[in-house]
Coordinates of C-alpha atoms in Angstrom, one line a residue:
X41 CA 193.2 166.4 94.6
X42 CA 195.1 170.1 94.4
X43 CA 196.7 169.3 97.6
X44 CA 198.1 165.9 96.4
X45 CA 199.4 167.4 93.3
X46 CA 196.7 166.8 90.5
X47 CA 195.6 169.3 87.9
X48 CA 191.9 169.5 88.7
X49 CA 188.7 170.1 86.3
X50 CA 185.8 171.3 87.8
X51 CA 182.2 171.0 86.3
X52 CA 180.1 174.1 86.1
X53 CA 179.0 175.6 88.5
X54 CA 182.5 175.7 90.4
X55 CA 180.5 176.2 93.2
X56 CA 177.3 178.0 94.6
X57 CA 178.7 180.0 96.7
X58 CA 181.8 182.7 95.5
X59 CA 184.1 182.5 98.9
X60 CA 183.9 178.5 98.1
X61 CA 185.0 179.2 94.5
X62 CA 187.7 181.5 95.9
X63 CA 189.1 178.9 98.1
X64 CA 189.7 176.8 95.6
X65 CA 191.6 178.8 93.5
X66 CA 193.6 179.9 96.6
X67 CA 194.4 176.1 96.9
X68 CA 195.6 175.7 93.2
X69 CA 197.8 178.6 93.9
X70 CA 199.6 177.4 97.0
X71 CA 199.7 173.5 95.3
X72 CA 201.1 175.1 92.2
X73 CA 198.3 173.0 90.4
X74 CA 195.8 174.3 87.7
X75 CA 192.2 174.4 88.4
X76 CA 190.3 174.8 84.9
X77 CA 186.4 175.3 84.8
X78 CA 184.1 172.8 82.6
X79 CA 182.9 175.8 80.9
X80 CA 183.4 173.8 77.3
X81 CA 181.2 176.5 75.6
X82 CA 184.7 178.7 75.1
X83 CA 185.0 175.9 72.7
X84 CA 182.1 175.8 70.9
X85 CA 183.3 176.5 67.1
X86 CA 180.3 179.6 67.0
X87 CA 181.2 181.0 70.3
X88 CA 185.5 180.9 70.0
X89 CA 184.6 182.7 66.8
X90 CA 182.6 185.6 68.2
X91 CA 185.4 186.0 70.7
X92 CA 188.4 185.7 68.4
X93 CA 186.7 188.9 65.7
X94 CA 185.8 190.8 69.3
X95 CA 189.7 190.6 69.7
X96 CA 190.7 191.8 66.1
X97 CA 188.9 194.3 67.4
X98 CA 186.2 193.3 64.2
X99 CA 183.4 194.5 66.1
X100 CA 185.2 197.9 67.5
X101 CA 184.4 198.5 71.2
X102 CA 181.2 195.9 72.5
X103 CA 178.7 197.8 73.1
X104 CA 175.9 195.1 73.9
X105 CA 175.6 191.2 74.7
X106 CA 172.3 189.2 74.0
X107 CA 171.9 186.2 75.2
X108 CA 169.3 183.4 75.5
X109 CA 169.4 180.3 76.7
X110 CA 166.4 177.4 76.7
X111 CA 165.9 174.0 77.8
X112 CA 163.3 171.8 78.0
X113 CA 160.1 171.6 80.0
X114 CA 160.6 168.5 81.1
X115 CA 164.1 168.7 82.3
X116 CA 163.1 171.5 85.2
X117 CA 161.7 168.5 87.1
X118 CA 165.6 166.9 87.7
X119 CA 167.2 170.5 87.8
X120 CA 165.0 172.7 89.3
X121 CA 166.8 171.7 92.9
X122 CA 169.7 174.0 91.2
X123 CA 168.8 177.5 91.0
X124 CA 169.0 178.6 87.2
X125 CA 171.7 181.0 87.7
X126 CA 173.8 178.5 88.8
X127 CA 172.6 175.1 86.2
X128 CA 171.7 177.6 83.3
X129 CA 172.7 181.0 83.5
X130 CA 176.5 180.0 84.3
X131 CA 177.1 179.5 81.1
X132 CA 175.8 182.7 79.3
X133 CA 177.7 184.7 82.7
X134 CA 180.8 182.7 81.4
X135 CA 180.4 183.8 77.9
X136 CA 179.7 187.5 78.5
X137 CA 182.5 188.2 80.6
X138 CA 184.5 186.4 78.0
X139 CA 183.3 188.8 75.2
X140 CA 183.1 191.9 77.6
X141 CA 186.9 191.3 78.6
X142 CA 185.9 193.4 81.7
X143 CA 184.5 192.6 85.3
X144 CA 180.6 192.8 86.2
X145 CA 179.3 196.0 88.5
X146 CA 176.0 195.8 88.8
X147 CA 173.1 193.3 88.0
X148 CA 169.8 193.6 87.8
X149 CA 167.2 189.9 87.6
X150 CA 164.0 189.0 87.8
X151 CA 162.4 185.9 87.9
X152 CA 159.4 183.7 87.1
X153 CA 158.6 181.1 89.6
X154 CA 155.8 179.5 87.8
X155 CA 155.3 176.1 89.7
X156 CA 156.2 177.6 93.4
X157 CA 159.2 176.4 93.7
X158 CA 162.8 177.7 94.8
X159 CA 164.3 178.1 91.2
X160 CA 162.5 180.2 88.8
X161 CA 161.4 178.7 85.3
X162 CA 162.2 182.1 83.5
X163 CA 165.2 184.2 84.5
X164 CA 165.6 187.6 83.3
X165 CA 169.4 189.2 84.1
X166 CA 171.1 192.6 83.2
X167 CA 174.5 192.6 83.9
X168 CA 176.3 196.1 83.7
X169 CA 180.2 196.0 83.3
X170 CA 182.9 198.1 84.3
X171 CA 184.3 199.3 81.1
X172 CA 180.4 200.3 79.9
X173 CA 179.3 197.1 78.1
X174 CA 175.8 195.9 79.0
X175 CA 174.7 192.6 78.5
X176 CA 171.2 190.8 79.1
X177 CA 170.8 187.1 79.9
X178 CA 167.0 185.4 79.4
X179 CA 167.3 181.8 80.9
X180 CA 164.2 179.2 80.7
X181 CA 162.9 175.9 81.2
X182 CA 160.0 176.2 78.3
X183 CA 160.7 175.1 75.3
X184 CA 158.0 172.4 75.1
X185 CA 159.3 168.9 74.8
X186 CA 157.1 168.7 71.6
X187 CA 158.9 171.2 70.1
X188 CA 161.7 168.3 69.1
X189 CA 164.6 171.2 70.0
X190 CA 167.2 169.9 72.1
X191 CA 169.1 173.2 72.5
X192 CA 167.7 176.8 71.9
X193 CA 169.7 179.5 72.0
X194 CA 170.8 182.6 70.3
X195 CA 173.6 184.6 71.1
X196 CA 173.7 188.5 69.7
X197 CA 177.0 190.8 70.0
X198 CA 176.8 194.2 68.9
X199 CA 179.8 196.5 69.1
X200 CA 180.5 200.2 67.1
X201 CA 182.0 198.8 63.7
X202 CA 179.7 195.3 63.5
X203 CA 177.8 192.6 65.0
X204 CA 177.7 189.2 65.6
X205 CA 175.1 186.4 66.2
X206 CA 173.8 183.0 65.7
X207 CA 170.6 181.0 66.3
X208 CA 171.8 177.6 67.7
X209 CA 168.6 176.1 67.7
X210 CA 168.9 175.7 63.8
X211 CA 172.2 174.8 63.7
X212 CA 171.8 171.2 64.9
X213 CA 170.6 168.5 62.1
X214 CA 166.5 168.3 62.2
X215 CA 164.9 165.4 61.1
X216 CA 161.3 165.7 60.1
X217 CA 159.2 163.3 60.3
X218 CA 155.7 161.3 61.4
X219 CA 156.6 161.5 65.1
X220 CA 156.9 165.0 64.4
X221 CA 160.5 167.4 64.7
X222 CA 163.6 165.5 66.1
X223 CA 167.3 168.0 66.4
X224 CA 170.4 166.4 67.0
X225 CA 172.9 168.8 68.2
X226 CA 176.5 168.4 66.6
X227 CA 178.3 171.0 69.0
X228 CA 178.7 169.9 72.3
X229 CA 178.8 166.0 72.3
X230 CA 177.8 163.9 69.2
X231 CA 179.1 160.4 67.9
X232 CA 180.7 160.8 64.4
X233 CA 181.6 157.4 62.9
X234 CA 182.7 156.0 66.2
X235 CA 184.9 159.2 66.9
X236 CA 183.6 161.6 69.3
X237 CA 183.1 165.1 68.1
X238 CA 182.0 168.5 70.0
X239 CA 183.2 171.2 72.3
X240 CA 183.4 168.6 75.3
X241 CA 186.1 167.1 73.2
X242 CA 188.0 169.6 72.3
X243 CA 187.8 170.9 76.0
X244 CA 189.3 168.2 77.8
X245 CA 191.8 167.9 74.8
X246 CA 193.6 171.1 75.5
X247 CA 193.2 170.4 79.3
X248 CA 195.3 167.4 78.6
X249 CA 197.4 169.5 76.4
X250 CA 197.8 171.9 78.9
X251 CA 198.8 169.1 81.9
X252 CA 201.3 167.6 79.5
X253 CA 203.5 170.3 78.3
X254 CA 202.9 172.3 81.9
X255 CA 201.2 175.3 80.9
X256 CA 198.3 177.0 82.6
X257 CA 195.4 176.9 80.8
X258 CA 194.7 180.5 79.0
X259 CA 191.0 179.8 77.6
X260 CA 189.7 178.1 80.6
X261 CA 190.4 180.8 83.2
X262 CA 189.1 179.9 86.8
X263 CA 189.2 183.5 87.4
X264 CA 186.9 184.5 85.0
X265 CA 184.8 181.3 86.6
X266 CA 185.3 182.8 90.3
X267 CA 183.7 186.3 89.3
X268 CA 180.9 184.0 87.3
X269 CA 179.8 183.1 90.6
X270 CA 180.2 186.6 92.3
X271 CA 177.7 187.4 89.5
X272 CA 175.8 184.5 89.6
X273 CA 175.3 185.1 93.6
X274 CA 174.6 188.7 92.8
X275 CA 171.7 187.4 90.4
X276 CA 169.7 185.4 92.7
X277 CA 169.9 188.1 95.4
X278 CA 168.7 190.8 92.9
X279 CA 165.8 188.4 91.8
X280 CA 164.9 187.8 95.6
X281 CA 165.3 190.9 96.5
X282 CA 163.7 192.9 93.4
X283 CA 166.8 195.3 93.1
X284 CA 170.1 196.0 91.6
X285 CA 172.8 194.3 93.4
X286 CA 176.1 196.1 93.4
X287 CA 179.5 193.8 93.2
X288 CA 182.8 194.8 95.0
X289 CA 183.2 198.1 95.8

């Protein structure tokens, strides 16, 4: 699609492997073609307004990066043929770079493969950045469909001057009621009075934007997405391995 001239969005992961991701940016670059990365959580309302009081500089130098990130039980039995670094992870690598505004060193993972299989359940990460920031990533597949909780996560951002952080499990709509707790999550995707509403939205709106007036996309950067999967890769080594895993250098 580069190569015939088309702007190109690419679902998370942009790829599994980092030399794959790399060759497709290459290929924008000689097509003179964007390539953005579906990483619609940079417009999530919560998460674009961590970033934009990290940039006033509200927090004062980021000092540490939280994040988890949990799913349902039941979905491991579709996903689980994608490691979680790459199906869950992704997205919380995305963010902390984002926040961090610096490249990834060194990580360090473990991993919990409860049910034998090639992708762990629980994913621990610690991600060490160049300019000093740490960050830790907890990943799972165990909240317990019971639980009525379609998305829980909780992002924490703590710099010199402040922090910041948010609890999206309780930010969705819950109804209670005999069939026990039901959450419906207004952030990424929801139907408003026959409008479409969410991050998704907004996403593919400025991508459009972007196409239409010929401007490279400055929110989605698919070079921020390229050294996602150089940390992503560096992850699943480290967890397999049961030791740091150095990047570049």
């Amino acid at each position: 699609a580069l190569r015939a001239g088309k702007h190109v969005l690419v679902e998370k992961p942009v790829a599994t492997d980092a030399a794959e991701a790399r060759e497709v940016l290459e290929t924008a670059r000689k097509a003179g073609r964007f390539v953005a990365p579906g990483h619609l959580l940079r417009f999530d309302p919560k998460h674009a307004e961590a970033r934009r009081l990290i940039g006033n500089g509200e927090l004062g130098r980021v000092a540490s990066i939280y994040m988890k990130r949990s799913r349902k039980n039941s979905l491991y039995r579709t996903y689980k043929r994608t490691h979680t670094v790459y199906e869950l992870t992704i997205h919380d690598i995305d963010l902390a770079i984002w926040y961090a505004g610096s490249r990834v060193s060194e990580v360090t993972a473990a991993g919990c493969f409860l049910s034998g299989d090639d992708s762990p359940e629980v994913l621990w990460a610690q991600l060490r950045f160049e300019n000093g920031t740490l960050a830790v990533l907890h990943s799972n597949w165990m909240t317990h469909d019971a639980a009525g909780l379609t998305i829980n996560d909780y992002t924490e951002v703590i710099g010199e001057l402040a922090t910041v952080q948010f609890d999206a499990a309780a930010s969705g709509v819950q109804l209670l009621g005999t069939a026990g707790r039901e959450t419906t999550d207004l952030s990424v995707h929801h139907n408003q009075g026959g409008r479409v509403v969410g991050a998704l939205k907004e996403q593919l709106a400025y991508l459009c934007e972007c196409a239409q007036l010929g401007r490279e996309p400055s929110v989605a950067s698919f070079e921020d997405a390229v050294h996602g999967i150089e940390v992503a890769d560096a992850i699943a080594e480290s967890a397999r391995l049961g030791r740091p895993v150095r990047i570049g250098g």
